[in-house]
Short mmCIF file of C-alpha atoms and ligand atoms in Angstrom, two decimals:
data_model
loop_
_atom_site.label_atom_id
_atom_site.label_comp_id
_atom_site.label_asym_id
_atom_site.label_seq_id
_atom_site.Cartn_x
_atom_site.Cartn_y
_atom_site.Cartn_z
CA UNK A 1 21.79 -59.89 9.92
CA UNK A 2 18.29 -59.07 11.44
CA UNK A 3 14.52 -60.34 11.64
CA UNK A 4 12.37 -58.77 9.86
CA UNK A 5 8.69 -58.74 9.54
CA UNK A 6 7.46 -57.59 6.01
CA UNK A 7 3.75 -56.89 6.25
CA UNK A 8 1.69 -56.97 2.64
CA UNK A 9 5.27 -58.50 1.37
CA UNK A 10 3.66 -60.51 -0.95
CA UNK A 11 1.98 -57.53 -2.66
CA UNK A 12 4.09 -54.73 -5.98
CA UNK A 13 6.53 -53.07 -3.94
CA UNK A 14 6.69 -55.38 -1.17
CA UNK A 15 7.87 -58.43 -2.65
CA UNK A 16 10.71 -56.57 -4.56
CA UNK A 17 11.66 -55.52 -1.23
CA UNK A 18 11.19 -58.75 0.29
CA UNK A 19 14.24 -60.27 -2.68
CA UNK A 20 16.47 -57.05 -1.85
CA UNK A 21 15.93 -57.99 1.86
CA UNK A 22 16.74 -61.70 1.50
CA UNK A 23 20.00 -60.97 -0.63
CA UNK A 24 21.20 -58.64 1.72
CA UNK A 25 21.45 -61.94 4.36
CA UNK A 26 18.39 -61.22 6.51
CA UNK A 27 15.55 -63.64 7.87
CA UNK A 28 12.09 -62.56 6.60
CA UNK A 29 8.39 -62.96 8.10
CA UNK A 30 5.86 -61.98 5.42
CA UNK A 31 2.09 -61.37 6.69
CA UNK A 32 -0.48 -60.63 3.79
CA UNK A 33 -3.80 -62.04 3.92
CA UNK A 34 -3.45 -61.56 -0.21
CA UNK A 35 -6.24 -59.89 -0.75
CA UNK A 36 -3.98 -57.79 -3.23
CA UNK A 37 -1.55 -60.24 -4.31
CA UNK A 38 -0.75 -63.91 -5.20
CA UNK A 39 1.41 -66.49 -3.25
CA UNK A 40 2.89 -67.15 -6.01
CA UNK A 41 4.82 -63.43 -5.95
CA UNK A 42 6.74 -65.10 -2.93
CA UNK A 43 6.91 -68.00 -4.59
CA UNK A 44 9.12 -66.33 -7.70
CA UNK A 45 10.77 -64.35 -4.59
CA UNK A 46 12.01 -67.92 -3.21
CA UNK A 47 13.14 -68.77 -6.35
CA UNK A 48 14.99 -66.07 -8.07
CA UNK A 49 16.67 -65.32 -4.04
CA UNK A 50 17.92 -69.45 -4.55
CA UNK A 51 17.96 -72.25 -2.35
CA UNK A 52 19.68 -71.11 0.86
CA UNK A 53 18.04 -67.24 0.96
CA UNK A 54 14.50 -69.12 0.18
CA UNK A 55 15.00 -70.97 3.28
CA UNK A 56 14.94 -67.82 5.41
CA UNK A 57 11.49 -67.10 4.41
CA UNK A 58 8.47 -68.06 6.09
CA UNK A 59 4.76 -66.41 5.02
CA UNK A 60 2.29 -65.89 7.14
CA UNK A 61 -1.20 -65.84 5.72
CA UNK A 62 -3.49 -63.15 8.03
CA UNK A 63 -4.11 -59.71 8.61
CA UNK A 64 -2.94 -56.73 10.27
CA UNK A 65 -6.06 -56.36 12.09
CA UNK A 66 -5.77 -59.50 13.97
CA UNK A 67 -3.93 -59.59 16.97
CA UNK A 68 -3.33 -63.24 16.73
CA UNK A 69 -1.82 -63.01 13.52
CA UNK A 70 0.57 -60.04 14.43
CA UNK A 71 1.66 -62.32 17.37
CA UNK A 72 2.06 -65.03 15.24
CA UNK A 73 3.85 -63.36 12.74
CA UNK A 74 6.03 -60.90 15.29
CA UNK A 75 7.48 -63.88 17.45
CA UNK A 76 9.60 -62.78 19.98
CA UNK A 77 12.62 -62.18 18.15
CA UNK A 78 11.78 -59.56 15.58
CA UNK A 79 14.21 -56.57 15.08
CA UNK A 80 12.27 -54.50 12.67
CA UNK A 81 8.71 -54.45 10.67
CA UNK A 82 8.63 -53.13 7.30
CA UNK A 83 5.48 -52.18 7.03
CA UNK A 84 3.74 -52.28 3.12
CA UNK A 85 0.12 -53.92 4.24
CA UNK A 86 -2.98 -51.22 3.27
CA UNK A 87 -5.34 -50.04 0.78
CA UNK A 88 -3.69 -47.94 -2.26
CA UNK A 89 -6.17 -46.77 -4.54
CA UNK A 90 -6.93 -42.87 -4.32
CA UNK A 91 -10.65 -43.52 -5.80
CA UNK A 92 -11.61 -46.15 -4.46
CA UNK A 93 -10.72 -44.63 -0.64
CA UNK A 94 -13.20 -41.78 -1.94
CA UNK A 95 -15.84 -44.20 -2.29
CA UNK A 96 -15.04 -46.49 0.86
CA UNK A 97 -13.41 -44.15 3.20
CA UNK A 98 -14.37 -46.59 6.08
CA UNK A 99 -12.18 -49.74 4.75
CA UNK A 100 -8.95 -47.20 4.38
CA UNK A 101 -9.32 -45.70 7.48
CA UNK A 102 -9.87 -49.58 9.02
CA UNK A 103 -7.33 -51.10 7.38
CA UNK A 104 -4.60 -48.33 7.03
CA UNK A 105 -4.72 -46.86 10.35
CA UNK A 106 -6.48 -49.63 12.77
CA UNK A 107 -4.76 -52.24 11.27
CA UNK A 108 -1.71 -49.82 11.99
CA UNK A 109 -2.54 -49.10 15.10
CA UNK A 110 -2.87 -52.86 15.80
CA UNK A 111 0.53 -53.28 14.30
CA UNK A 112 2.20 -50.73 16.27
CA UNK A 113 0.43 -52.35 20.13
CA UNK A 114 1.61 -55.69 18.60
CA UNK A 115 4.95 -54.17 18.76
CA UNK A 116 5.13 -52.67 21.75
CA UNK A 117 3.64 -55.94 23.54
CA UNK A 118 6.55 -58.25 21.21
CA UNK A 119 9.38 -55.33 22.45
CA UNK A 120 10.03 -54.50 18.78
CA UNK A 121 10.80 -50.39 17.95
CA UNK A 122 11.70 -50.28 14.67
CA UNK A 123 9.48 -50.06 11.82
CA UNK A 124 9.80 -48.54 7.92
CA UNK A 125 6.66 -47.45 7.12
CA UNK A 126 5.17 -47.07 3.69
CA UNK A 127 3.80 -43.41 3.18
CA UNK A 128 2.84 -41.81 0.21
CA UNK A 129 3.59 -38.34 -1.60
CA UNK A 130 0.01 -38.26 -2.37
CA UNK A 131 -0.15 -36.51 1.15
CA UNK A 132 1.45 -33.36 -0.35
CA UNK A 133 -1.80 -33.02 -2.18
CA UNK A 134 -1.73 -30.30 -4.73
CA UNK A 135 1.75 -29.00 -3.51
CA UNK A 136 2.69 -25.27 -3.45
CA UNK A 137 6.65 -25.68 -4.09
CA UNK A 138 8.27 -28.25 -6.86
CA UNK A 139 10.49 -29.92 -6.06
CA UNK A 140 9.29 -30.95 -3.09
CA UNK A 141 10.91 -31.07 -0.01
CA UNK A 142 9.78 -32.80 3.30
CA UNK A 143 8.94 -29.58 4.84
CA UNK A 144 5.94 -28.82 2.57
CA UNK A 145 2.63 -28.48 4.27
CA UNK A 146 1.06 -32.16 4.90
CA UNK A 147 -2.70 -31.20 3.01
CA UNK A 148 -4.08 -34.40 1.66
CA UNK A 149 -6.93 -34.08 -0.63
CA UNK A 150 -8.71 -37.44 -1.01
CA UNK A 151 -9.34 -40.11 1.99
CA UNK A 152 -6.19 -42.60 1.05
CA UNK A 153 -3.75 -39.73 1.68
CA UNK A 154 -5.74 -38.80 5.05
CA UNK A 155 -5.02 -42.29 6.02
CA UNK A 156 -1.61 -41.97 5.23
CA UNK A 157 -1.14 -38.61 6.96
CA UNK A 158 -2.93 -40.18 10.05
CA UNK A 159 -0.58 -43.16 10.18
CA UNK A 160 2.40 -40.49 10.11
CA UNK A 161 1.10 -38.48 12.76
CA UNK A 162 0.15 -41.51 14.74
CA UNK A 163 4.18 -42.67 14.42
CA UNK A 164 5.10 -39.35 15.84
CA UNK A 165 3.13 -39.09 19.01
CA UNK A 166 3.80 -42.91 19.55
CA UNK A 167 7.75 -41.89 18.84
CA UNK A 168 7.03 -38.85 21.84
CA UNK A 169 5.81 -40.71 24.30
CA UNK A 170 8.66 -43.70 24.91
CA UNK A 171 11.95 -43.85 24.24
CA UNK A 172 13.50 -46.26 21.86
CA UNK A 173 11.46 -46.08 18.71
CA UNK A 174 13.41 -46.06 15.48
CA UNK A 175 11.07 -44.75 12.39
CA UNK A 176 10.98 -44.38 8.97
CA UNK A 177 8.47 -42.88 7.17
CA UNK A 178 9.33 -43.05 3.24
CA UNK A 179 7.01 -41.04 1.21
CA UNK A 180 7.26 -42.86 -1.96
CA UNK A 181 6.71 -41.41 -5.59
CA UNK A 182 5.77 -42.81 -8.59
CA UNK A 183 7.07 -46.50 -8.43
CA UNK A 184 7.03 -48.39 -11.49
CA UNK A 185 8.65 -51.39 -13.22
CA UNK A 186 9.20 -54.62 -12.45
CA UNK A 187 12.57 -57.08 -11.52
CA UNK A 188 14.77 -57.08 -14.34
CA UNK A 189 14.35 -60.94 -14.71
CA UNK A 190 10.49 -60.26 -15.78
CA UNK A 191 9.38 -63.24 -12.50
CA UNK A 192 8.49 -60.00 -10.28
CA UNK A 193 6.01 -56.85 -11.39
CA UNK A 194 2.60 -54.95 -10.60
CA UNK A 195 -0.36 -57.14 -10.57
CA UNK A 196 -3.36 -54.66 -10.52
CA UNK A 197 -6.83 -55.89 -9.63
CA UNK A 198 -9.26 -54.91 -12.26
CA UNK A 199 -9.19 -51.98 -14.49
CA UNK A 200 -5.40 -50.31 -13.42
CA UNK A 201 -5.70 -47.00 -11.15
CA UNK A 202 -1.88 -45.64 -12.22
CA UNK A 203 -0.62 -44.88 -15.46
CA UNK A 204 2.61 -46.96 -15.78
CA UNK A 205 0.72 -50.59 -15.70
CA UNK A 206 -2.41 -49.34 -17.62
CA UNK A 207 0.35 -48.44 -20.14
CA UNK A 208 1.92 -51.54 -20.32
CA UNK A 209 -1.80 -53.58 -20.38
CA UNK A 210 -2.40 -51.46 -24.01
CA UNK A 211 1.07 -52.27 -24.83
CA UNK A 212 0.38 -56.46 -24.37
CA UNK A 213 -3.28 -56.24 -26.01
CA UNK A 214 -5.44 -56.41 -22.67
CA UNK A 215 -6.77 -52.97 -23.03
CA UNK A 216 -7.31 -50.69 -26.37
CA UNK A 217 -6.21 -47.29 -25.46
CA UNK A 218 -5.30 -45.01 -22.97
CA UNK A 219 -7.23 -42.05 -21.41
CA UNK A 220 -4.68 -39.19 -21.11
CA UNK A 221 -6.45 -36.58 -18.36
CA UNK A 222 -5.65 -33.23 -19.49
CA UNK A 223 -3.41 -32.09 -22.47
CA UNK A 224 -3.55 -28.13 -21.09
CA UNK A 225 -1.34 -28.66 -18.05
CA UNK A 226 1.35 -25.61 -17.80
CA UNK A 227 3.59 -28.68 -18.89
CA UNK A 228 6.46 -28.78 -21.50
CA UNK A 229 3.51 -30.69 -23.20
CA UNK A 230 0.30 -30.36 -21.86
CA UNK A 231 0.14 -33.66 -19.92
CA UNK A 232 0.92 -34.02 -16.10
CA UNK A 233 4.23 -34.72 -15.31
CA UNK A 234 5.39 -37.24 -12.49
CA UNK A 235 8.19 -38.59 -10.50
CA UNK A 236 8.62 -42.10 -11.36
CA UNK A 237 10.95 -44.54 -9.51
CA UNK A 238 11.53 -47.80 -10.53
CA UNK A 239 10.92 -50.65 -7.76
CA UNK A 240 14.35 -51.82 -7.87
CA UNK A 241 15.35 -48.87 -6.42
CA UNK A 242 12.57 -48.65 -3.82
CA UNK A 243 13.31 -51.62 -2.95
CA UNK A 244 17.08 -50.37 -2.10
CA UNK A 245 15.57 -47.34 -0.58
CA UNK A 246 14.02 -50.08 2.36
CA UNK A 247 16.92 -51.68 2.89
CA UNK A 248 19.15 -48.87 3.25
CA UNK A 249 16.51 -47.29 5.52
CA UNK A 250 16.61 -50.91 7.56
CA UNK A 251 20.03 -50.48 7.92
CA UNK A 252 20.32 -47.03 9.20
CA UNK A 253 17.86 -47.35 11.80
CA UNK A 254 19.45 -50.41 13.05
CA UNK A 255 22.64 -49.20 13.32
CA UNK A 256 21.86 -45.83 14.53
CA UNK A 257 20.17 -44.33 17.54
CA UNK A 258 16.54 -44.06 18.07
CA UNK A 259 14.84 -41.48 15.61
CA UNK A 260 11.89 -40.43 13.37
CA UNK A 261 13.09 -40.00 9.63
CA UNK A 262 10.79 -38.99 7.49
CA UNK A 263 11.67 -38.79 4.17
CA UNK A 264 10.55 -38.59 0.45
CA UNK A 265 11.77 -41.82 -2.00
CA UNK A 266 11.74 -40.47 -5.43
CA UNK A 267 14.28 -39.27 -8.59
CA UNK A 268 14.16 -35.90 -8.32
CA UNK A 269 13.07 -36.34 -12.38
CA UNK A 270 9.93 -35.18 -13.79
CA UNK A 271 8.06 -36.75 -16.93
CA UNK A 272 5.08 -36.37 -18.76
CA UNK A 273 2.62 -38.76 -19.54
CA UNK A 274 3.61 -38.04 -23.32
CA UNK A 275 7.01 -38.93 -22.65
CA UNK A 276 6.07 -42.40 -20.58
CA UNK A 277 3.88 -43.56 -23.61
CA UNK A 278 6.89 -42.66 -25.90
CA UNK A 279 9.08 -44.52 -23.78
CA UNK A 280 7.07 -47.00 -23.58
CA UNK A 281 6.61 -47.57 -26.97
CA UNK A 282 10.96 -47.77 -27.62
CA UNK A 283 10.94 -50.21 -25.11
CA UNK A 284 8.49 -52.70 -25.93
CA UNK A 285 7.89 -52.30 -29.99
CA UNK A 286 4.23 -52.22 -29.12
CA UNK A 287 1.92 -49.02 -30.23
CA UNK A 288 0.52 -47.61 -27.11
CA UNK A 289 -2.59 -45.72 -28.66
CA UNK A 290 -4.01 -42.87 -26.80
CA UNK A 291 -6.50 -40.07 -26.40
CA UNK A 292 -6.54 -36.67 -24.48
CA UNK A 293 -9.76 -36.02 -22.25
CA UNK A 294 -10.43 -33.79 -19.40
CA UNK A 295 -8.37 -33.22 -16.19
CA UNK A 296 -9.26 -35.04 -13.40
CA UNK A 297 -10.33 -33.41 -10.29
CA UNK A 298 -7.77 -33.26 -8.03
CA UNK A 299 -4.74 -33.82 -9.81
CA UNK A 300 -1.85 -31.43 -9.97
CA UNK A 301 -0.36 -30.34 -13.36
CA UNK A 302 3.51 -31.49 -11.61
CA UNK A 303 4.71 -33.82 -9.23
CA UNK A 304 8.51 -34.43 -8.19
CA UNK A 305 10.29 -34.99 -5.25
CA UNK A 306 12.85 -33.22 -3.84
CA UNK A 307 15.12 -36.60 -2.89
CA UNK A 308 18.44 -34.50 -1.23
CA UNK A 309 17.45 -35.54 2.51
CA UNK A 310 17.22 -39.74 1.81
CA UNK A 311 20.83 -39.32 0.13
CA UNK A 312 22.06 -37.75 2.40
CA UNK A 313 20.72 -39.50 5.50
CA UNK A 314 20.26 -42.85 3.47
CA UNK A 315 23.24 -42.45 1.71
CA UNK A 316 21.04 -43.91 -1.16
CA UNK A 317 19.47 -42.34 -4.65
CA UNK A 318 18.14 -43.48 -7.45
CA UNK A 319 20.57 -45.45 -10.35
CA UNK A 320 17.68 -46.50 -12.89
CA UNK A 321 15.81 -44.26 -15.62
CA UNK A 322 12.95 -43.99 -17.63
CA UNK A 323 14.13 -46.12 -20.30
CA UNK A 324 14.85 -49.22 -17.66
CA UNK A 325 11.56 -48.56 -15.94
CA UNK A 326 9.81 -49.40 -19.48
CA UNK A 327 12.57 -52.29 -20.59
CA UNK A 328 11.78 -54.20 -17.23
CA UNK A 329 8.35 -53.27 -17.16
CA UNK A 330 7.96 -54.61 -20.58
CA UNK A 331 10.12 -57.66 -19.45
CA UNK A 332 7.23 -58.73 -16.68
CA UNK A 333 4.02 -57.75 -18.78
CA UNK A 334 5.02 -59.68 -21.56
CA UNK A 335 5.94 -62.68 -20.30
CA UNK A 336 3.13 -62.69 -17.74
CA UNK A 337 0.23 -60.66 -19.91
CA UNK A 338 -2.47 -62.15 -16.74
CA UNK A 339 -0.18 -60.87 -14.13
CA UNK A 340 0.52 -63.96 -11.53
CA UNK A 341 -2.55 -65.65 -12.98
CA UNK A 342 -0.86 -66.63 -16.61
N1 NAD B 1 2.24 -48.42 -5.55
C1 NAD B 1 2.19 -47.12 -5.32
O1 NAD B 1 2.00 -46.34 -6.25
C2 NAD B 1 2.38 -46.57 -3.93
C3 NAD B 1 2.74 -45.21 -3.78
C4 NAD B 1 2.89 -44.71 -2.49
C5 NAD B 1 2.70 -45.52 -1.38
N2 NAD B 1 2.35 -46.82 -1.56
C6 NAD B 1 2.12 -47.66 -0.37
O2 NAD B 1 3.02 -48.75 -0.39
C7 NAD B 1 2.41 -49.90 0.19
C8 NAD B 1 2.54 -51.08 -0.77
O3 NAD B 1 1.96 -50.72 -2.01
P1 NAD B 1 1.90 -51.74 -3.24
O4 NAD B 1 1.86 -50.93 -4.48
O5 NAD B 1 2.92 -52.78 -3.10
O6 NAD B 1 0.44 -52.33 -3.01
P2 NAD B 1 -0.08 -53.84 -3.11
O7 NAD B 1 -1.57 -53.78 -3.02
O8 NAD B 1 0.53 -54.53 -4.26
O9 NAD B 1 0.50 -54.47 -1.75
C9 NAD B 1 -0.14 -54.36 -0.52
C10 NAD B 1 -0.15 -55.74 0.12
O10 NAD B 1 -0.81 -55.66 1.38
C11 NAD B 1 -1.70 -56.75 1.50
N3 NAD B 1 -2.76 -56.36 2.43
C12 NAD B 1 -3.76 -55.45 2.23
N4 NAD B 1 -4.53 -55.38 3.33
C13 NAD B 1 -4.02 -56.24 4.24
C14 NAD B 1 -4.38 -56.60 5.55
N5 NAD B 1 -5.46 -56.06 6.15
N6 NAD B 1 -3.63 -57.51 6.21
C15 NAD B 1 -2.56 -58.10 5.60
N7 NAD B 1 -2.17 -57.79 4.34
C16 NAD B 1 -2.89 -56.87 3.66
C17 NAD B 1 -2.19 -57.01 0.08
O11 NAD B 1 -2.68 -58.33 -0.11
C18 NAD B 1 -0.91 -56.77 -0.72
O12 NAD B 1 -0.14 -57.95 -0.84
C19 NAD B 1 0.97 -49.51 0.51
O13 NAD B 1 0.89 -49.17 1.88
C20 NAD B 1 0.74 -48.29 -0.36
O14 NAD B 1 -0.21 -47.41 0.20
C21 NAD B 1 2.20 -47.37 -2.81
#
């Protein structure tokens, strides 16, 4: 069983990740300075991983940027980082390009000397299929053009090319960049989900806030998408899965030799924004009242991963639909309509 450091662990997909981890047998190191997230996401980690799991995780409150912290928080015994810590939200990044290029890529950069000083090589990295932009070819596979159209995917296509020179120039590095879809729901038990900030950038928890009375209705961009329906359609994978995704990706690049994977984490399934709200709705028993308005700029009418590579060289796919995205979705917002605050 390894070390592992989990950076922004205590934040959506992180803290999944950080359960899957523990119940797989390995020691944890989480480093968020929580400026996205709660303690108490690890705390419900601790407790749904039990007693003897719990004890193999120790949090570190501080941030990437620091080199203190990273030493702190690296040790000398670390076998792998799984890297989660940044800035996620596409409009925001248009209006403060500075803080996503300072905390996505320095604080990356900071990460990946903090390795190389602590003798560490192997790091999962969180990328994003927003670098794809407005992609020519659906599915998509890995080989489509990187051609980000907003700052947050920049940053993210930065990182990735920063992970490939570093991977060039020494041997021993062991990479994975997972270029994540849609993720969405929420552990099964309803202790673990998404905790937006503020008004909800993504569709799947703004959903579920109309659902639980916190917001009145939901703005559907565009109903004249070449779509089955009109709406966009997305690849959505539930977190459980991500989650799986990381530790099958830990496991592979521990066990084999040194490479750069990069690879995209998603179903392979398209739906609309129709069909989430209608899912949504079986799921929880809750109207989910909505109105049509115009497209967004930037947005592409269809979004879905080609998965084949990851299950092949992950030996990993998907195992959870729609319908269980929306039950354990429902299961968390419900029971904890404030997020970690109720
Ligand atoms: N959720 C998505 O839709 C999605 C899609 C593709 C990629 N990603 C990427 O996956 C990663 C995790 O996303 P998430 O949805 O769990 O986001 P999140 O905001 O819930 O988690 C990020 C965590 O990082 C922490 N953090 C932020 N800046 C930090 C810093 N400077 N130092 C230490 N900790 C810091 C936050 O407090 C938070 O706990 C991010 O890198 C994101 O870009 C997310």
């Amino acid at each position: 069983m390894a070390q592992l450091l989990i950076t922004g662990g205590a934040g959506f997909i992180g803290s999944h990740t950080a359960l899957v981890l523990l119940e797989a047998g390995h020691s944890l190191v989480v480093l968020d300075n929580f400026q996205n997230s709660s303690p108490e996401s690890l705390r419900r980690v601790q407790e749904l991983a039990g007693p003897e799991a719990a004890a193999k995780l120790r949090v570190v409150e501080g941030d990437i940027r620091s080199a203190a912290d990273l030493e702190e928080a690296l040790g000398s015994s670390t076998d792998a980082v799984v890297h989660f810590a940044g800035l996620k939200a596409v409009g925001e990044s248009v209006a403060k390009p500075l803080a996503y290029w300072d905390v996505n890529v320095c604080g990356s950069r900071q990460l990946l000397a903090a390795m190389q000083r602590a003798g560490c090589r192997t790091l999962v990295f969180s990328s994003s299929a927003t670098l794809y932009g407005i992609p020519d070819v659906v599915p998509i596979p890995e080989s489509a053009p990187v051609q980000p159209i907003n700052p947050y995917g920049h940053s993210k296509a930065a990182v990735e090319r920063m992970l490939s020179d570093l991977a060039a120039s020494e041997p021993g590095w062991r990479i994975a960049c997972l270029r994540y879809f849609n993720p969405v729901g929420a552990h099964p038990s309803g202790r673990l989900g998404e905790d937006p900030n503020g008004i909800p950038n993504n569709l799947f928890p703004f959903v579920s806030q109309v659902a639980v009375g916190r917001r009145n209705r939901l703005s559907v961009f565009g109903g004249d998408w070449p779509t089955p329906d009109g709406s966009g359609v997305r690849d959505y994978i539930h977190v459980m899965d991500l989650a799986e995704g990381h530790r099958a990706a830990v496991d592979v690049l521990l066990a084999e030799d040194p490479q750069l994977l990069t690879l995209n984490l998603g179903s392979g399934q398209g739906h609309s924004v129709l069909e989430v709200v209608a899912a949504f709705e079986a799921a929880s028993g809750q109207a989910v009242p909505y109105e049509v308005v115009a497209r967004r700029p930037g947005d592409a009418a269809t979004t879905v991963a080609d998965p084949s590579l990851a299950a092949e060289l992950l030996r990993w796919r998907t195992q959870r639909g729609l319908s269980q995205m929306c039950r354990d979705g429902w299961a968390w917002q419900s029971a904890n309509p404030q997020g970690y605050a109720s």
